[in-house]
Amino acid sequence: IFCDYPKQNKDRENLLLYRGKKAFIIMNRYPYNPGHVLVCPYRHVAELSELEMDEKVELLELIDLIIAAIRKEMNPDGFNVGLNIGKVAGAGMGEHLHFHVVPRWNGDTSFMPVFADVQVVPEALEETYDKLKRVIEEIKG
């Protein structure tokens, strides 16, 4: 999806929130919490060491952008920002590097291992998409 979706002209359907020059922001279709997004380079790379400096800079800029948008729209208490490198580290798509940005709230029900990886997400993805897309556009002007 990280290589194909940016080539398509179906951003809302694909939940692609923002297109930068070297990287993009896409919502996680199977979120741990509302607002769980992925920040990905367009280039198909698996390791941080394979990224060029301008890609690294833009990835961090987009992480900063989406945190600001989620803060403004959803008011979380904190965030998890992470990167899984390799299958053994939990990378479901280990061949294409991507950062997870997960908003967190005090007492949230994310990562419910007692219920076999059930996540509770109280809002439709498209609703969250529309809200975050609007806020990103406001921030970017």
JSON list of N, CA and C in Angstrom, two decimals, residues 62-126:
[
{"chain": "A", "resi": 62, "resn": "LEU", "atom": "N", "xyz": [6.76, 15.90, 8.95]},
{"chain": "A", "resi": 62, "resn": "LEU", "atom": "CA", "xyz": [5.40, 15.37, 8.85]},
{"chain": "A", "resi": 62, "resn": "LEU", "atom": "C", "xyz": [4.92, 14.77, 10.16]},
{"chain": "A", "resi": 63, "resn": "ILE", "atom": "N", "xyz": [5.81, 14.15, 10.91]},
{"chain": "A", "resi": 63, "resn": "ILE", "atom": "CA", "xyz": [5.44, 13.67, 12.24]},
{"chain": "A", "resi": 63, "resn": "ILE", "atom": "C", "xyz": [5.02, 14.85, 13.11]},
{"chain": "A", "resi": 64, "resn": "ASP", "atom": "N", "xyz": [5.78, 15.93, 13.05]},
{"chain": "A", "resi": 64, "resn": "ASP", "atom": "CA", "xyz": [5.45, 17.14, 13.80]},
{"chain": "A", "resi": 64, "resn": "ASP", "atom": "C", "xyz": [4.11, 17.71, 13.34]},
{"chain": "A", "resi": 65, "resn": "LEU", "atom": "N", "xyz": [3.87, 17.75, 12.03]},
{"chain": "A", "resi": 65, "resn": "LEU", "atom": "CA", "xyz": [2.62, 18.26, 11.48]},
{"chain": "A", "resi": 65, "resn": "LEU", "atom": "C", "xyz": [1.42, 17.45, 11.97]},
{"chain": "A", "resi": 66, "resn": "ILE", "atom": "N", "xyz": [1.51, 16.13, 11.89]},
{"chain": "A", "resi": 66, "resn": "ILE", "atom": "CA", "xyz": [0.35, 15.32, 12.26]},
{"chain": "A", "resi": 66, "resn": "ILE", "atom": "C", "xyz": [0.12, 15.35, 13.77]},
{"chain": "A", "resi": 67, "resn": "ILE", "atom": "N", "xyz": [1.18, 15.45, 14.55]},
{"chain": "A", "resi": 67, "resn": "ILE", "atom": "CA", "xyz": [0.99, 15.59, 16.00]},
{"chain": "A", "resi": 67, "resn": "ILE", "atom": "C", "xyz": [0.24, 16.89, 16.29]},
{"chain": "A", "resi": 68, "resn": "ALA", "atom": "N", "xyz": [0.63, 17.98, 15.62]},
{"chain": "A", "resi": 68, "resn": "ALA", "atom": "CA", "xyz": [-0.06, 19.26, 15.82]},
{"chain": "A", "resi": 68, "resn": "ALA", "atom": "C", "xyz": [-1.53, 19.16, 15.42]},
{"chain": "A", "resi": 69, "resn": "ALA", "atom": "N", "xyz": [-1.80, 18.51, 14.30]},
{"chain": "A", "resi": 69, "resn": "ALA", "atom": "CA", "xyz": [-3.19, 18.37, 13.83]},
{"chain": "A", "resi": 69, "resn": "ALA", "atom": "C", "xyz": [-4.02, 17.52, 14.79]},
{"chain": "A", "resi": 70, "resn": "ILE", "atom": "N", "xyz": [-3.46, 16.40, 15.23]},
{"chain": "A", "resi": 70, "resn": "ILE", "atom": "CA", "xyz": [-4.18, 15.53, 16.16]},
{"chain": "A", "resi": 70, "resn": "ILE", "atom": "C", "xyz": [-4.41, 16.24, 17.49]},
{"chain": "A", "resi": 71, "resn": "ARG", "atom": "N", "xyz": [-3.39, 16.96, 17.97]},
{"chain": "A", "resi": 71, "resn": "ARG", "atom": "CA", "xyz": [-3.55, 17.73, 19.21]},
{"chain": "A", "resi": 71, "resn": "ARG", "atom": "C", "xyz": [-4.70, 18.72, 19.11]},
{"chain": "A", "resi": 72, "resn": "LYS", "atom": "N", "xyz": [-4.73, 19.45, 18.00]},
{"chain": "A", "resi": 72, "resn": "LYS", "atom": "CA", "xyz": [-5.74, 20.48, 17.81]},
{"chain": "A", "resi": 72, "resn": "LYS", "atom": "C", "xyz": [-7.14, 19.88, 17.71]},
{"chain": "A", "resi": 73, "resn": "GLU", "atom": "N", "xyz": [-7.29, 18.79, 16.99]},
{"chain": "A", "resi": 73, "resn": "GLU", "atom": "CA", "xyz": [-8.60, 18.21, 16.73]},
{"chain": "A", "resi": 73, "resn": "GLU", "atom": "C", "xyz": [-9.07, 17.23, 17.81]},
{"chain": "A", "resi": 74, "resn": "MET", "atom": "N", "xyz": [-8.15, 16.45, 18.38]},
{"chain": "A", "resi": 74, "resn": "MET", "atom": "CA", "xyz": [-8.55, 15.34, 19.23]},
{"chain": "A", "resi": 74, "resn": "MET", "atom": "C", "xyz": [-8.12, 15.48, 20.69]},
{"chain": "A", "resi": 75, "resn": "ASN", "atom": "N", "xyz": [-7.22, 16.41, 20.97]},
{"chain": "A", "resi": 75, "resn": "ASN", "atom": "CA", "xyz": [-6.78, 16.71, 22.33]},
{"chain": "A", "resi": 75, "resn": "ASN", "atom": "C", "xyz": [-6.33, 15.49, 23.15]},
{"chain": "A", "resi": 76, "resn": "PRO", "atom": "N", "xyz": [-5.41, 14.70, 22.63]},
{"chain": "A", "resi": 76, "resn": "PRO", "atom": "CA", "xyz": [-4.93, 13.55, 23.40]},
{"chain": "A", "resi": 76, "resn": "PRO", "atom": "C", "xyz": [-4.02, 13.99, 24.55]},
{"chain": "A", "resi": 77, "resn": "ASP", "atom": "N", "xyz": [-3.79, 13.08, 25.47]},
{"chain": "A", "resi": 77, "resn": "ASP", "atom": "CA", "xyz": [-2.90, 13.35, 26.62]},
{"chain": "A", "resi": 77, "resn": "ASP", "atom": "C", "xyz": [-1.44, 13.10, 26.28]},
{"chain": "A", "resi": 78, "resn": "GLY", "atom": "N", "xyz": [-1.18, 12.37, 25.21]},
{"chain": "A", "resi": 78, "resn": "GLY", "atom": "CA", "xyz": [0.19, 12.06, 24.81]},
{"chain": "A", "resi": 78, "resn": "GLY", "atom": "C", "xyz": [0.20, 11.31, 23.49]},
{"chain": "A", "resi": 79, "resn": "PHE", "atom": "N", "xyz": [1.38, 10.88, 23.09]},
{"chain": "A", "resi": 79, "resn": "PHE", "atom": "CA", "xyz": [1.55, 10.16, 21.82]},
{"chain": "A", "resi": 79, "resn": "PHE", "atom": "C", "xyz": [2.58, 9.06, 21.97]},
{"chain": "A", "resi": 80, "resn": "ASN", "atom": "N", "xyz": [2.40, 7.99, 21.23]},
{"chain": "A", "resi": 80, "resn": "ASN", "atom": "CA", "xyz": [3.46, 7.04, 20.95]},
{"chain": "A", "resi": 80, "resn": "ASN", "atom": "C", "xyz": [3.89, 7.29, 19.52]},
{"chain": "A", "resi": 81, "resn": "VAL", "atom": "N", "xyz": [5.18, 7.47, 19.30]},
{"chain": "A", "resi": 81, "resn": "VAL", "atom": "CA", "xyz": [5.73, 7.60, 17.95]},
{"chain": "A", "resi": 81, "resn": "VAL", "atom": "C", "xyz": [6.78, 6.51, 17.84]},
{"chain": "A", "resi": 82, "resn": "GLY", "atom": "N", "xyz": [6.63, 5.63, 16.86]},
{"chain": "A", "resi": 82, "resn": "GLY", "atom": "CA", "xyz": [7.55, 4.52, 16.79]},
{"chain": "A", "resi": 82, "resn": "GLY", "atom": "C", "xyz": [7.81, 4.01, 15.39]},
{"chain": "A", "resi": 83, "resn": "LEU", "atom": "N", "xyz": [8.84, 3.20, 15.32]},
{"chain": "A", "resi": 83, "resn": "LEU", "atom": "CA", "xyz": [9.31, 2.63, 14.07]},
{"chain": "A", "resi": 83, "resn": "LEU", "atom": "C", "xyz": [9.71, 1.19, 14.36]},
{"chain": "A", "resi": 84, "resn": "ASN", "atom": "N", "xyz": [9.13, 0.25, 13.64]},
{"chain": "A", "resi": 84, "resn": "ASN", "atom": "CA", "xyz": [9.50, -1.15, 13.76]},
{"chain": "A", "resi": 84, "resn": "ASN", "atom": "C", "xyz": [10.37, -1.52, 12.57]},
{"chain": "A", "resi": 85, "resn": "ILE", "atom": "N", "xyz": [11.56, -2.00, 12.82]},
{"chain": "A", "resi": 85, "resn": "ILE", "atom": "CA", "xyz": [12.47, -2.38, 11.75]},
{"chain": "A", "resi": 85, "resn": "ILE", "atom": "C", "xyz": [12.65, -3.90, 11.80]},
{"chain": "A", "resi": 86, "resn": "GLY", "atom": "N", "xyz": [12.15, -4.59, 10.78]},
{"chain": "A", "resi": 86, "resn": "GLY", "atom": "CA", "xyz": [12.25, -6.04, 10.70]},
{"chain": "A", "resi": 86, "resn": "GLY", "atom": "C", "xyz": [11.02, -6.74, 11.27]},
{"chain": "A", "resi": 87, "resn": "LYS", "atom": "N", "xyz": [10.71, -7.88, 10.72]},
{"chain": "A", "resi": 87, "resn": "LYS", "atom": "CA", "xyz": [9.54, -8.67, 11.14]},
{"chain": "A", "resi": 87, "resn": "LYS", "atom": "C", "xyz": [9.59, -9.01, 12.63]},
{"chain": "A", "resi": 88, "resn": "VAL", "atom": "N", "xyz": [10.76, -9.38, 13.12]},
{"chain": "A", "resi": 88, "resn": "VAL", "atom": "CA", "xyz": [10.89, -9.79, 14.52]},
{"chain": "A", "resi": 88, "resn": "VAL", "atom": "C", "xyz": [10.57, -8.63, 15.47]},
{"chain": "A", "resi": 89, "resn": "ALA", "atom": "N", "xyz": [10.70, -7.40, 14.99]},
{"chain": "A", "resi": 89, "resn": "ALA", "atom": "CA", "xyz": [10.40, -6.21, 15.80]},
{"chain": "A", "resi": 89, "resn": "ALA", "atom": "C", "xyz": [8.93, -5.82, 15.69]},
{"chain": "A", "resi": 90, "resn": "GLY", "atom": "N", "xyz": [8.16, -6.57, 14.91]},
{"chain": "A", "resi": 90, "resn": "GLY", "atom": "CA", "xyz": [6.74, -6.28, 14.79]},
{"chain": "A", "resi": 90, "resn": "GLY", "atom": "C", "xyz": [6.35, -5.55, 13.53]},
{"chain": "A", "resi": 91, "resn": "ALA", "atom": "N", "xyz": [7.28, -5.40, 12.60]},
{"chain": "A", "resi": 91, "resn": "ALA", "atom": "CA", "xyz": [6.97, -4.69, 11.35]},
{"chain": "A", "resi": 91, "resn": "ALA", "atom": "C", "xyz": [6.09, -5.56, 10.47]},
{"chain": "A", "resi": 92, "resn": "GLY", "atom": "N", "xyz": [4.83, -5.18, 10.34]},
{"chain": "A", "resi": 92, "resn": "GLY", "atom": "CA", "xyz": [3.90, -5.91, 9.48]},
{"chain": "A", "resi": 92, "resn": "GLY", "atom": "C", "xyz": [4.24, -5.72, 8.01]},
{"chain": "A", "resi": 93, "resn": "MET", "atom": "N", "xyz": [4.82, -4.57, 7.68]},
{"chain": "A", "resi": 93, "resn": "MET", "atom": "CA", "xyz": [5.27, -4.28, 6.32]},
{"chain": "A", "resi": 93, "resn": "MET", "atom": "C", "xyz": [6.72, -3.86, 6.41]},
{"chain": "A", "resi": 94, "resn": "GLY", "atom": "N", "xyz": [7.55, -4.78, 6.81]},
{"chain": "A", "resi": 94, "resn": "GLY", "atom": "CA", "xyz": [8.95, -4.49, 7.09]},
{"chain": "A", "resi": 94, "resn": "GLY", "atom": "C", "xyz": [9.77, -4.05, 5.90]},
{"chain": "A", "resi": 95, "resn": "GLU", "atom": "N", "xyz": [9.28, -4.31, 4.71]},
{"chain": "A", "resi": 95, "resn": "GLU", "atom": "CA", "xyz": [10.05, -3.94, 3.52]},
{"chain": "A", "resi": 95, "resn": "GLU", "atom": "C", "xyz": [9.90, -2.47, 3.15]},
{"chain": "A", "resi": 96, "resn": "HIS", "atom": "N", "xyz": [8.93, -1.77, 3.77]},
{"chain": "A", "resi": 96, "resn": "HIS", "atom": "CA", "xyz": [8.75, -0.33, 3.50]},
{"chain": "A", "resi": 96, "resn": "HIS", "atom": "C", "xyz": [8.68, 0.40, 4.83]},
{"chain": "A", "resi": 97, "resn": "LEU", "atom": "N", "xyz": [9.73, 1.11, 5.13]},
{"chain": "A", "resi": 97, "resn": "LEU", "atom": "CA", "xyz": [9.86, 1.86, 6.38]},
{"chain": "A", "resi": 97, "resn": "LEU", "atom": "C", "xyz": [8.68, 2.79, 6.59]},
{"chain": "A", "resi": 98, "resn": "HIS", "atom": "N", "xyz": [8.16, 2.84, 7.83]},
{"chain": "A", "resi": 98, "resn": "HIS", "atom": "CA", "xyz": [7.09, 3.78, 8.17]},
{"chain": "A", "resi": 98, "resn": "HIS", "atom": "C", "xyz": [7.06, 4.00, 9.67]},
{"chain": "A", "resi": 99, "resn": "PHE", "atom": "N", "xyz": [6.72, 5.22, 10.04]},
{"chain": "A", "resi": 99, "resn": "PHE", "atom": "CA", "xyz": [6.59, 5.58, 11.45]},
{"chain": "A", "resi": 99, "resn": "PHE", "atom": "C", "xyz": [5.12, 5.52, 11.85]},
{"chain": "A", "resi": 100, "resn": "HIS", "atom": "N", "xyz": [4.86, 5.02, 13.05]},
{"chain": "A", "resi": 100, "resn": "HIS", "atom": "CA", "xyz": [3.52, 5.04, 13.63]},
{"chain": "A", "resi": 100, "resn": "HIS", "atom": "C", "xyz": [3.41, 6.26, 14.53]},
{"chain": "A", "resi": 101, "resn": "VAL", "atom": "N", "xyz": [2.31, 6.97, 14.45]},
{"chain": "A", "resi": 101, "resn": "VAL", "atom": "CA", "xyz": [1.99, 8.05, 15.38]},
{"chain": "A", "resi": 101, "resn": "VAL", "atom": "C", "xyz": [0.63, 7.68, 15.98]},
{"chain": "A", "resi": 102, "resn": "VAL", "atom": "N", "xyz": [0.63, 7.39, 17.28]},
{"chain": "A", "resi": 102, "resn": "VAL", "atom": "CA", "xyz": [-0.58, 6.92, 17.96]},
{"chain": "A", "resi": 102, "resn": "VAL", "atom": "C", "xyz": [-0.92, 7.88, 19.10]},
{"chain": "A", "resi": 103, "resn": "PRO", "atom": "N", "xyz": [-2.06, 8.59, 18.99]},
{"chain": "A", "resi": 103, "resn": "PRO", "atom": "CA", "xyz": [-2.47, 9.43, 20.10]},
{"chain": "A", "resi": 103, "resn": "PRO", "atom": "C", "xyz": [-2.91, 8.57, 21.28]},
{"chain": "A", "resi": 104, "resn": "ARG", "atom": "N", "xyz": [-2.64, 9.07, 22.49]},
{"chain": "A", "resi": 104, "resn": "ARG", "atom": "CA", "xyz": [-2.98, 8.31, 23.70]},
{"chain": "A", "resi": 104, "resn": "ARG", "atom": "C", "xyz": [-3.74, 9.21, 24.67]},
{"chain": "A", "resi": 105, "resn": "TRP", "atom": "N", "xyz": [-4.69, 8.62, 25.35]},
{"chain": "A", "resi": 105, "resn": "TRP", "atom": "CA", "xyz": [-5.48, 9.30, 26.36]},
{"chain": "A", "resi": 105, "resn": "TRP", "atom": "C", "xyz": [-5.36, 8.55, 27.67]},
{"chain": "A", "resi": 106, "resn": "ASN", "atom": "N", "xyz": [-5.39, 9.28, 28.77]},
{"chain": "A", "resi": 106, "resn": "ASN", "atom": "CA", "xyz": [-5.39, 8.63, 30.08]},
{"chain": "A", "resi": 106, "resn": "ASN", "atom": "C", "xyz": [-6.55, 7.64, 30.13]},
{"chain": "A", "resi": 107, "resn": "GLY", "atom": "N", "xyz": [-6.25, 6.40, 30.47]},
{"chain": "A", "resi": 107, "resn": "GLY", "atom": "CA", "xyz": [-7.28, 5.38, 30.58]},
{"chain": "A", "resi": 107, "resn": "GLY", "atom": "C", "xyz": [-7.75, 4.81, 29.27]},
{"chain": "A", "resi": 108, "resn": "ASP", "atom": "N", "xyz": [-7.04, 5.09, 28.15]},
{"chain": "A", "resi": 108, "resn": "ASP", "atom": "CA", "xyz": [-7.51, 4.53, 26.87]},
{"chain": "A", "resi": 108, "resn": "ASP", "atom": "C", "xyz": [-7.41, 3.02, 26.89]},
{"chain": "A", "resi": 109, "resn": "THR", "atom": "N", "xyz": [-8.09, 2.39, 25.95]},
{"chain": "A", "resi": 109, "resn": "THR", "atom": "CA", "xyz": [-8.17, 0.92, 25.93]},
{"chain": "A", "resi": 109, "resn": "THR", "atom": "C", "xyz": [-7.31, 0.32, 24.84]},
{"chain": "A", "resi": 110, "resn": "SER", "atom": "N", "xyz": [-6.30, 1.04, 24.41]},
{"chain": "A", "resi": 110, "resn": "SER", "atom": "CA", "xyz": [-5.43, 0.53, 23.37]},
{"chain": "A", "resi": 110, "resn": "SER", "atom": "C", "xyz": [-4.64, -0.68, 23.86]},
{"chain": "A", "resi": 111, "resn": "PHE", "atom": "N", "xyz": [-4.31, -1.54, 22.94]},
{"chain": "A", "resi": 111, "resn": "PHE", "atom": "CA", "xyz": [-3.50, -2.73, 23.23]},
{"chain": "A", "resi": 111, "resn": "PHE", "atom": "C", "xyz": [-4.15, -3.58, 24.32]},
{"chain": "A", "resi": 112, "resn": "MET", "atom": "N", "xyz": [-5.32, -4.14, 24.03]},
{"chain": "A", "resi": 112, "resn": "MET", "atom": "CA", "xyz": [-6.05, -4.94, 25.01]},
{"chain": "A", "resi": 112, "resn": "MET", "atom": "C", "xyz": [-5.69, -6.41, 24.86]},
{"chain": "A", "resi": 113, "resn": "PRO", "atom": "N", "xyz": [-4.56, -6.87, 25.41]},
{"chain": "A", "resi": 113, "resn": "PRO", "atom": "CA", "xyz": [-4.12, -8.24, 25.19]},
{"chain": "A", "resi": 113, "resn": "PRO", "atom": "C", "xyz": [-5.05, -9.29, 25.78]},
{"chain": "A", "resi": 114, "resn": "VAL", "atom": "N", "xyz": [-5.82, -8.93, 26.78]},
{"chain": "A", "resi": 114, "resn": "VAL", "atom": "CA", "xyz": [-6.73, -9.88, 27.41]},
{"chain": "A", "resi": 114, "resn": "VAL", "atom": "C", "xyz": [-7.79, -10.34, 26.41]},
{"chain": "A", "resi": 115, "resn": "PHE", "atom": "N", "xyz": [-8.11, -9.48, 25.45]},
{"chain": "A", "resi": 115, "resn": "PHE", "atom": "CA", "xyz": [-9.15, -9.79, 24.48]},
{"chain": "A", "resi": 115, "resn": "PHE", "atom": "C", "xyz": [-8.58, -10.11, 23.10]},
{"chain": "A", "resi": 116, "resn": "ALA", "atom": "N", "xyz": [-7.43, -10.75, 23.06]},
{"chain": "A", "resi": 116, "resn": "ALA", "atom": "CA", "xyz": [-6.81, -11.22, 21.81]},
{"chain": "A", "resi": 116, "resn": "ALA", "atom": "C", "xyz": [-6.67, -10.11, 20.77]},
{"chain": "A", "resi": 117, "resn": "ASP", "atom": "N", "xyz": [-5.98, -9.06, 21.16]},
{"chain": "A", "resi": 117, "resn": "ASP", "atom": "CA", "xyz": [-5.67, -7.96, 20.25]},
{"chain": "A", "resi": 117, "resn": "ASP", "atom": "C", "xyz": [-6.88, -7.16, 19.76]},
{"chain": "A", "resi": 118, "resn": "VAL", "atom": "N", "xyz": [-7.95, -7.14, 20.54]},
{"chain": "A", "resi": 118, "resn": "VAL", "atom": "CA", "xyz": [-9.10, -6.32, 20.20]},
{"chain": "A", "resi": 118, "resn": "VAL", "atom": "C", "xyz": [-8.76, -4.87, 20.49]},
{"chain": "A", "resi": 119, "resn": "GLN", "atom": "N", "xyz": [-9.06, -3.99, 19.54]},
{"chain": "A", "resi": 119, "resn": "GLN", "atom": "CA", "xyz": [-8.89, -2.57, 19.77]},
{"chain": "A", "resi": 119, "resn": "GLN", "atom": "C", "xyz": [-10.27, -1.92, 19.75]},
{"chain": "A", "resi": 120, "resn": "VAL", "atom": "N", "xyz": [-10.43, -0.89, 20.57]},
{"chain": "A", "resi": 120, "resn": "VAL", "atom": "CA", "xyz": [-11.69, -0.18, 20.63]},
{"chain": "A", "resi": 120, "resn": "VAL", "atom": "C", "xyz": [-11.49, 1.17, 19.96]},
{"chain": "A", "resi": 121, "resn": "VAL", "atom": "N", "xyz": [-12.17, 1.40, 18.85]},
{"chain": "A", "resi": 121, "resn": "VAL", "atom": "CA", "xyz": [-12.06, 2.65, 18.11]},
{"chain": "A", "resi": 121, "resn": "VAL", "atom": "C", "xyz": [-13.47, 3.20, 17.95]},
{"chain": "A", "resi": 122, "resn": "PRO", "atom": "N", "xyz": [-13.81, 4.28, 18.69]},
{"chain": "A", "resi": 122, "resn": "PRO", "atom": "CA", "xyz": [-15.19, 4.75, 18.75]},
{"chain": "A", "resi": 122, "resn": "PRO", "atom": "C", "xyz": [-15.64, 5.67, 17.61]},
{"chain": "A", "resi": 123, "resn": "GLU", "atom": "N", "xyz": [-14.84, 5.81, 16.56]},
{"chain": "A", "resi": 123, "resn": "GLU", "atom": "CA", "xyz": [-15.20, 6.72, 15.48]},
{"chain": "A", "resi": 123, "resn": "GLU", "atom": "C", "xyz": [-14.83, 6.09, 14.15]},
{"chain": "A", "resi": 124, "resn": "ALA", "atom": "N", "xyz": [-15.69, 6.27, 13.15]},
{"chain": "A", "resi": 124, "resn": "ALA", "atom": "CA", "xyz": [-15.42, 5.74, 11.82]},
{"chain": "A", "resi": 124, "resn": "ALA", "atom": "C", "xyz": [-14.16, 6.38, 11.25]},
{"chain": "A", "resi": 125, "resn": "LEU", "atom": "N", "xyz": [-13.36, 5.61, 10.54]},
{"chain": "A", "resi": 125, "resn": "LEU", "atom": "CA", "xyz": [-12.11, 6.11, 9.97]},
{"chain": "A", "resi": 125, "resn": "LEU", "atom": "C", "xyz": [-12.33, 7.33, 9.07]},
{"chain": "A", "resi": 126, "resn": "GLU", "atom": "N", "xyz": [-13.40, 7.30, 8.28]},
{"chain": "A", "resi": 126, "resn": "GLU", "atom": "CA", "xyz": [-13.67, 8.41, 7.36]},
{"chain": "A", "resi": 126, "resn": "GLU", "atom": "C", "xyz": [-13.97, 9.71, 8.12]}
]
